[in-house]
PDB file of C-alpha atoms and ligand atoms in Angstrom:
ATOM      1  CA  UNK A 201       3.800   2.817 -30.373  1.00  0.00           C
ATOM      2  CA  UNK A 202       0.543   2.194 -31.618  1.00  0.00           C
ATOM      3  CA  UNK A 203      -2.382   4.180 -29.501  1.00  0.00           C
ATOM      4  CA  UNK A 204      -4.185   0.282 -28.662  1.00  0.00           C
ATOM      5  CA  UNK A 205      -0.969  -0.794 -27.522  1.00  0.00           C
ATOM      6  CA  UNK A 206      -0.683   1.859 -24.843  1.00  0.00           C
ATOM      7  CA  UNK A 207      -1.022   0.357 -21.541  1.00  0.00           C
ATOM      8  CA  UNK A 208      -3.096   2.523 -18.921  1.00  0.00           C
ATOM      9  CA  UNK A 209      -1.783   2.607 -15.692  1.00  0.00           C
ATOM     10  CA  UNK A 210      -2.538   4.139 -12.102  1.00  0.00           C
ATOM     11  CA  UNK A 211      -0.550   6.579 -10.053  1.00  0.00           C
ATOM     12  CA  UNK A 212      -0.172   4.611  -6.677  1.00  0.00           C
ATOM     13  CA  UNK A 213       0.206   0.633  -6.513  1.00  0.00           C
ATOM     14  CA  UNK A 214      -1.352  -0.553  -3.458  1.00  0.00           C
ATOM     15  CA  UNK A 215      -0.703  -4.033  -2.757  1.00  0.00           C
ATOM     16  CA  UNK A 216      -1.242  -6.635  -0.422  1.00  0.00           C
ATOM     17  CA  UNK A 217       0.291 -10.047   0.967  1.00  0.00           C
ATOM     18  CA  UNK A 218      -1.042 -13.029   1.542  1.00  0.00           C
ATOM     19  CA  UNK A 219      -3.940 -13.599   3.667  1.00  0.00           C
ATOM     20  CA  UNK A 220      -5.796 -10.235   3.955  1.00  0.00           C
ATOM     21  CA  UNK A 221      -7.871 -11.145   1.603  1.00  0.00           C
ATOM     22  CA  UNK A 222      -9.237 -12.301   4.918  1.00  0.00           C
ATOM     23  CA  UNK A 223      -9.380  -9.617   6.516  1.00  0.00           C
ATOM     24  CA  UNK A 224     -12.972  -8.665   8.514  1.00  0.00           C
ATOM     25  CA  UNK A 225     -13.674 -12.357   8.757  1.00  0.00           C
ATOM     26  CA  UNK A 226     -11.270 -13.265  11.558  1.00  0.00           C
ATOM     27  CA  UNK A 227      -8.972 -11.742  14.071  1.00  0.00           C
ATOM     28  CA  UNK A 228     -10.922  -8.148  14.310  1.00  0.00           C
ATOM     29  CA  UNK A 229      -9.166  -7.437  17.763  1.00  0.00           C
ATOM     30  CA  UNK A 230      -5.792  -7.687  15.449  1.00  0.00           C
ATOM     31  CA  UNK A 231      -6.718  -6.469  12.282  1.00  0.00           C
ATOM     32  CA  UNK A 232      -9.851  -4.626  12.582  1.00  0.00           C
ATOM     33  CA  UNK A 233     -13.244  -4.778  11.726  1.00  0.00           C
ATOM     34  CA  UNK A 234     -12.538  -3.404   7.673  1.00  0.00           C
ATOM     35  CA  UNK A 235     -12.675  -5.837   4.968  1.00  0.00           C
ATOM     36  CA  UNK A 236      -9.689  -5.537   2.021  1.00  0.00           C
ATOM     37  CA  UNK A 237     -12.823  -4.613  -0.250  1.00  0.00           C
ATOM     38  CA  UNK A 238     -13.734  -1.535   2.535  1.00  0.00           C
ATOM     39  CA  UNK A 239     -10.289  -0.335   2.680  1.00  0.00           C
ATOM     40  CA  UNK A 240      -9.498  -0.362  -1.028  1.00  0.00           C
ATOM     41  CA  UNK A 241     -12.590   2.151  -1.612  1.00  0.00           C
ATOM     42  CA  UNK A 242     -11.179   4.291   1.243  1.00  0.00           C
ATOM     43  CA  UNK A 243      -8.093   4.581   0.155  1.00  0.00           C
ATOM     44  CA  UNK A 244      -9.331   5.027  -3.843  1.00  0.00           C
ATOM     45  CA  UNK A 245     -11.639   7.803  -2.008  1.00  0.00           C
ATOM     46  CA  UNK A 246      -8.740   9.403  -0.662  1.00  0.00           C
ATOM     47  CA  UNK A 247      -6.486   9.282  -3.452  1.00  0.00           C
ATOM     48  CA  UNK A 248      -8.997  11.176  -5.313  1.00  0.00           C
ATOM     49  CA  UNK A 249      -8.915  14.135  -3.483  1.00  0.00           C
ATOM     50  CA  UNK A 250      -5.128  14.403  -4.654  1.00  0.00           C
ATOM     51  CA  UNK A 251      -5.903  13.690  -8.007  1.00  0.00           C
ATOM     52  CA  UNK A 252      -4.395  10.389  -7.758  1.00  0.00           C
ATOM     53  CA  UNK A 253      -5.689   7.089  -8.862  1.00  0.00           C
ATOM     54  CA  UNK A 254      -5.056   3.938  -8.230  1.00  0.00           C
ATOM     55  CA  UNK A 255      -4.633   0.052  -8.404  1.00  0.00           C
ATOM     56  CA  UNK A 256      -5.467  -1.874  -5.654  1.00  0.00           C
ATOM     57  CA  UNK A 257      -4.497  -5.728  -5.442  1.00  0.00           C
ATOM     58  CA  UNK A 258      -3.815  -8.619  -3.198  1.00  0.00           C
ATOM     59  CA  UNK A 259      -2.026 -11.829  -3.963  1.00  0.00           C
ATOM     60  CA  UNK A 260      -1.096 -14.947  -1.570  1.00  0.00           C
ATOM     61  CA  UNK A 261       1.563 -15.422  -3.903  1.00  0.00           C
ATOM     62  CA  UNK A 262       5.152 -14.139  -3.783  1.00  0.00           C
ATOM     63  CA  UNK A 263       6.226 -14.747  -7.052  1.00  0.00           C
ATOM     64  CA  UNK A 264       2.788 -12.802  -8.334  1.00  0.00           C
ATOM     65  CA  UNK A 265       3.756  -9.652  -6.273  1.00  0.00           C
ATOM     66  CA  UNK A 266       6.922  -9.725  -7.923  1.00  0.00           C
ATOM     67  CA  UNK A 267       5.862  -9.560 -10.772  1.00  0.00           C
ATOM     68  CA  UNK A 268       3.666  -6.756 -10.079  1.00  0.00           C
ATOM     69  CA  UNK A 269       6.336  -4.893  -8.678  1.00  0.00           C
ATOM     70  CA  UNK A 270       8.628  -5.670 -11.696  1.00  0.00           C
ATOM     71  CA  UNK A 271       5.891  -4.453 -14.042  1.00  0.00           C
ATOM     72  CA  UNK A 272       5.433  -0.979 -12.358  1.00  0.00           C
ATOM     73  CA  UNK A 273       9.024  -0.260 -13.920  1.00  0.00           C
ATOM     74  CA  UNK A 274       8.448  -1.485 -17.071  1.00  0.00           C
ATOM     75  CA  UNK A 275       8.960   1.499 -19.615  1.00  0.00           C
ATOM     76  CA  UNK A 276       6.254   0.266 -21.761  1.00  0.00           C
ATOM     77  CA  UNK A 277       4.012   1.379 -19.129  1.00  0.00           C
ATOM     78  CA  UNK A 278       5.307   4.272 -17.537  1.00  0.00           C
ATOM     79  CA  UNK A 279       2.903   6.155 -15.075  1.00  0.00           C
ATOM     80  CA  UNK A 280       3.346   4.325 -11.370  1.00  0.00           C
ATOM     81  CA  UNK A 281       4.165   6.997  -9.299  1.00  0.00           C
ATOM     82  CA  UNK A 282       4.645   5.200  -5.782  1.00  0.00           C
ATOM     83  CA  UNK A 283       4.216   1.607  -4.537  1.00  0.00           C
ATOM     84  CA  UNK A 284       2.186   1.370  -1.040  1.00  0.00           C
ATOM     85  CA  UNK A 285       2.765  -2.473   0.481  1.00  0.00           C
ATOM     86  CA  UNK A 286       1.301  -4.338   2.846  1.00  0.00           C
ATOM     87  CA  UNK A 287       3.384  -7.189   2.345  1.00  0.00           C
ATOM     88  CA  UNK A 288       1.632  -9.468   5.196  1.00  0.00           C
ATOM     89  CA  UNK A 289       3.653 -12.783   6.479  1.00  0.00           C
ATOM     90  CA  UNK A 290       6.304 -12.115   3.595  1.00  0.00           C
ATOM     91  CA  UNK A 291       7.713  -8.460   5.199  1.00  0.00           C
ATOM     92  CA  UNK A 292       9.420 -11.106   7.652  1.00  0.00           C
ATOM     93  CA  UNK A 293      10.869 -13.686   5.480  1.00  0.00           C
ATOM     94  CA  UNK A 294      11.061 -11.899   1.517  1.00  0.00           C
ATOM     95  CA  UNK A 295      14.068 -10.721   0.057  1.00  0.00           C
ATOM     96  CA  UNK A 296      12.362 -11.320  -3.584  1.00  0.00           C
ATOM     97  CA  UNK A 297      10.206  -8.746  -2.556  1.00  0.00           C
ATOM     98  CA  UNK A 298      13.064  -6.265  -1.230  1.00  0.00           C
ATOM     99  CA  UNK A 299      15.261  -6.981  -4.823  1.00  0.00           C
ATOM    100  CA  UNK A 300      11.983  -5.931  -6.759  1.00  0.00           C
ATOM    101  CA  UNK A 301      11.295  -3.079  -4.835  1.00  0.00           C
ATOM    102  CA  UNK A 302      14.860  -1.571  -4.963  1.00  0.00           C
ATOM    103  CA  UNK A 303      14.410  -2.170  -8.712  1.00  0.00           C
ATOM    104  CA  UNK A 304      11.921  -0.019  -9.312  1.00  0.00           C
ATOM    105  CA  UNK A 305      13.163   2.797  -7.800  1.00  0.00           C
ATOM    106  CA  UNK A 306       9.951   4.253  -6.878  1.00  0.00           C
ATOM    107  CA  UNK A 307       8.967   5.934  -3.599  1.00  0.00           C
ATOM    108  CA  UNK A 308       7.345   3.161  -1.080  1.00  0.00           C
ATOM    109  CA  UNK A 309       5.166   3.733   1.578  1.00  0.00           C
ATOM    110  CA  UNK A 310       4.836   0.346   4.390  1.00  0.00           C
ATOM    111  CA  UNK A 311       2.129  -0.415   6.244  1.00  0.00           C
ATOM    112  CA  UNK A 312       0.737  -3.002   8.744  1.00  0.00           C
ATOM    113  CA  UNK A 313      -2.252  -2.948  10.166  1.00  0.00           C
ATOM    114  CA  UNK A 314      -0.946  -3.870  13.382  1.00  0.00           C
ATOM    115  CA  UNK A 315       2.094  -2.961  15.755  1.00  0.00           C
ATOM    116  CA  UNK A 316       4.653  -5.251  14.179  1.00  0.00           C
ATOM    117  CA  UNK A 317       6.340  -3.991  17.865  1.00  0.00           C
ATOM    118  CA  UNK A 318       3.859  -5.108  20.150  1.00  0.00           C
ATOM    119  CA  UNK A 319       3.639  -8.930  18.904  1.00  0.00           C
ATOM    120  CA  UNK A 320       5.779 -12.210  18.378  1.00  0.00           C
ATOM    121  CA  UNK A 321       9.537 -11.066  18.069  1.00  0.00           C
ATOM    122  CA  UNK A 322      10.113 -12.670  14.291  1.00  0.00           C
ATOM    123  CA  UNK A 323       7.803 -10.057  13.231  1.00  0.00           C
ATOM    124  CA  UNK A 324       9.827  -7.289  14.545  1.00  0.00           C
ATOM    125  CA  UNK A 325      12.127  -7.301  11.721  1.00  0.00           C
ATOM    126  CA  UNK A 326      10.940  -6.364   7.858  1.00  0.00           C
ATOM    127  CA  UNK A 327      12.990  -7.067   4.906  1.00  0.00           C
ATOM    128  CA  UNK A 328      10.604  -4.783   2.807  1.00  0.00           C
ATOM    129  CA  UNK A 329      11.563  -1.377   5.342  1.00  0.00           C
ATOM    130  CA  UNK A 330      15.283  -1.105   3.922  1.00  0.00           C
ATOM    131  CA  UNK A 331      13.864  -0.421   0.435  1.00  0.00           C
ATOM    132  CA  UNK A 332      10.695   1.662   2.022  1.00  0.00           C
ATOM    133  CA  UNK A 333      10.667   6.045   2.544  1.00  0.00           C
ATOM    134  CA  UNK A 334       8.287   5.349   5.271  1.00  0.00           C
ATOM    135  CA  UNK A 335       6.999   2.410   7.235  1.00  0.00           C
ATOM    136  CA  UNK A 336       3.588   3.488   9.649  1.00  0.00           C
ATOM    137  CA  UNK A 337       2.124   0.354  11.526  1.00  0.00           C
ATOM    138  CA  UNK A 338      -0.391  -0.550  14.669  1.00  0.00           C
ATOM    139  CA  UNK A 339      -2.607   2.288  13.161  1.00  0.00           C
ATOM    140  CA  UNK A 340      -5.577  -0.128  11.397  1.00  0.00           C
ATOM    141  CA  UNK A 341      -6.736   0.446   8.141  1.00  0.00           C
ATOM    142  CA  UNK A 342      -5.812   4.385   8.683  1.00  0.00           C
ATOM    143  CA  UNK A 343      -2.415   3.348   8.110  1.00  0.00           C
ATOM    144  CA  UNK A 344      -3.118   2.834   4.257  1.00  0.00           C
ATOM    145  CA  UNK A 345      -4.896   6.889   4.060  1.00  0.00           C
ATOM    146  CA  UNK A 346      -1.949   8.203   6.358  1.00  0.00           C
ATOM    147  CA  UNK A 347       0.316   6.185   3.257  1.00  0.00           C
ATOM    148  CA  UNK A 348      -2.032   7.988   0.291  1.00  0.00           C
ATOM    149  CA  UNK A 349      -1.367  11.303   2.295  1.00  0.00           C
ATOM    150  CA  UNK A 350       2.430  11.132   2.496  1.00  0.00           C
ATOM    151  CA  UNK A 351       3.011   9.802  -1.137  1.00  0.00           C
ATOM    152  CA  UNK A 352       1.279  12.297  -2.526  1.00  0.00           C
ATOM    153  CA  UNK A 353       3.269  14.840  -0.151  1.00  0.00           C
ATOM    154  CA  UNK A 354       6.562  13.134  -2.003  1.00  0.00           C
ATOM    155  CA  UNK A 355       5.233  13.745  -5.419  1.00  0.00           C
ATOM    156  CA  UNK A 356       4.129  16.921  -4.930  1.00  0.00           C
ATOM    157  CA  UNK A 357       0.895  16.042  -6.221  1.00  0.00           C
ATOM    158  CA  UNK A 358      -1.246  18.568  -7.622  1.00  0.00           C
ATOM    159  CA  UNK A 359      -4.131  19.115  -5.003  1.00  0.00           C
ATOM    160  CA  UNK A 360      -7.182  20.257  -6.156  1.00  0.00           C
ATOM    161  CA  UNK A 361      -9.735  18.939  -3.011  1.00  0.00           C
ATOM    162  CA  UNK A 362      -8.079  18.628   0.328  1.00  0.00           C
ATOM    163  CA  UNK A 363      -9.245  15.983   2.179  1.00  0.00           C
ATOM    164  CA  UNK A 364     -12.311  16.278   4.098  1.00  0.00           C
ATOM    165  CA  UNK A 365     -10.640  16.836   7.985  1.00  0.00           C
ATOM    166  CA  UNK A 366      -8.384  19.480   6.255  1.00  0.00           C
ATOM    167  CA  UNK A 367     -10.930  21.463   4.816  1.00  0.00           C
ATOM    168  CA  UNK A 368     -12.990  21.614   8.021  1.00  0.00           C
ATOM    169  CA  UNK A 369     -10.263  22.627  10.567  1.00  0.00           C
ATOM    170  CA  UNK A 370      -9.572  25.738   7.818  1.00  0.00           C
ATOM    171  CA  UNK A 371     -13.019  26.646   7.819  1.00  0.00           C
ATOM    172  CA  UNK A 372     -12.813  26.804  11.656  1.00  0.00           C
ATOM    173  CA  UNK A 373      -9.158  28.852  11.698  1.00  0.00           C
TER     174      UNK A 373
HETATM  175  O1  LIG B1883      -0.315  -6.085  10.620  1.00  0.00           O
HETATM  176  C1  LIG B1883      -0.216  -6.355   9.423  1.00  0.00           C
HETATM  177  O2  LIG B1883      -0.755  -5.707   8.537  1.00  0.00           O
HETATM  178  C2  LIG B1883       0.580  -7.604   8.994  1.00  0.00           C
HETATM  179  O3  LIG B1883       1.271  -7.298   7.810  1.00  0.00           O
HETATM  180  C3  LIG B1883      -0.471  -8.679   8.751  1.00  0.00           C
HETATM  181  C4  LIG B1883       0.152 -10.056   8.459  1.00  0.00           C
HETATM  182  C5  LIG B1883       1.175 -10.427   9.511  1.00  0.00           C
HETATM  183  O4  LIG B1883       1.817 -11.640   9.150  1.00  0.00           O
HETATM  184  C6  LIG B1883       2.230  -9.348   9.683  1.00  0.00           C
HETATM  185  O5  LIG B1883       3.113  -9.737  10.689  1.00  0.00           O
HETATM  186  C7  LIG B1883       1.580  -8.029  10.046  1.00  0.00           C
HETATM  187  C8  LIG B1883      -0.937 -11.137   8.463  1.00  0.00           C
HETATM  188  C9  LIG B1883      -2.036 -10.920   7.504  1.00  0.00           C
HETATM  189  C10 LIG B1883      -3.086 -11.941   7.807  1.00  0.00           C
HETATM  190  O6  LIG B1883      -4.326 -11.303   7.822  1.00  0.00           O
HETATM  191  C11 LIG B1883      -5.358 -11.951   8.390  1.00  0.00           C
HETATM  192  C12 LIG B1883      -6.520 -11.244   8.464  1.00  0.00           C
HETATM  193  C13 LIG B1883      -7.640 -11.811   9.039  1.00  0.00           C
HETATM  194  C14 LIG B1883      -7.584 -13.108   9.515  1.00  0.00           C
HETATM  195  C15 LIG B1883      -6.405 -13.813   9.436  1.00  0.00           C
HETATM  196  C16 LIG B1883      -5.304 -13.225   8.854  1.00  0.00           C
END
């Protein structure tokens, strides 16, 4: 392959379903104060100190996510290492999304921003969990850091900075 035609791509996929693009603006007792913009530089911030970088996206679109997913397997890009979804509305309804993520094979991290548990019973039930390693919900915009931390447990990422609350209980031991 010619060096132009080389793709680059990011270790972790971080995507999100429709409507958080709204997040910040409405609902804050729900969905917290955060926008999508705030917690896409936290969790690039925290990726970093695993050496890990990342792609950060949001789409009200099904079909787009898809294709997203799809893409992270394609072998003319290799280099996705780990798919974290918020998949918003569509954890309760897709099966699109379940198919693609199976396909890929990759390790998957869930996350909500708010206890699925606690609110209306239809969104008790994902279709995204069956294909995930880990679902963590109810936690905020945490939720996305505590996925960052346990992907890169999976892949045995090379850590050269620990984050920031590690470092500082081991200068206290
Ligand atoms: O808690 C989560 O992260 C959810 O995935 C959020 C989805 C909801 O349908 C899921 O059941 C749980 C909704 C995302 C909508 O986000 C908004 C943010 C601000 C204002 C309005 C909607």
């Amino acid at each position: 392959m010619a060096k132009s035609a080389k793709r680059e791509t990011s270790d972790l996929l971080v995507l999100n379903g429709p409507n958080l693009n709204l997040l910040g603006r409405r609902e804050p007792e729900i969905y917290g104060r955060d926008s999508l913009d705030d917690i896409a530089a936290a969790v690039r911030a925290r990726a970093k100190d695993f050496d890990l970088s990342v792609d950060f996206r949001q789409s009200n679109h099904e079909g787009e996510l898809v294709t997203w997913i799809q893409a992270a397997r394609d072998p003319k890009s290799p280099g996705v290492k780990g798919i974290i979804i918020n998949p918003g509305g569509l954890s309760h309804t897709s099966v699109a999304l379940l198919d693609a993520l199976i396909f890929t094979e990759l390790p998957v991290i869930e996350v909500h921003l708010s206890n699925i548990f606690r609110r209306e019973s239809f969104r008790h039930h994902s279709f995204v969990s069956s294909a995930a390693q880990g679902v963590i919900c109810g936690l905020g915009a945490q939720g996305y850091l505590l996925a960052v931390d346990a992907l890169s447990g999976i892949l045995g990422a090379k850590i050269l900075k620990k984050p920031a609350a590690a470092k500082s209980k081991k200068r206290r031991a």
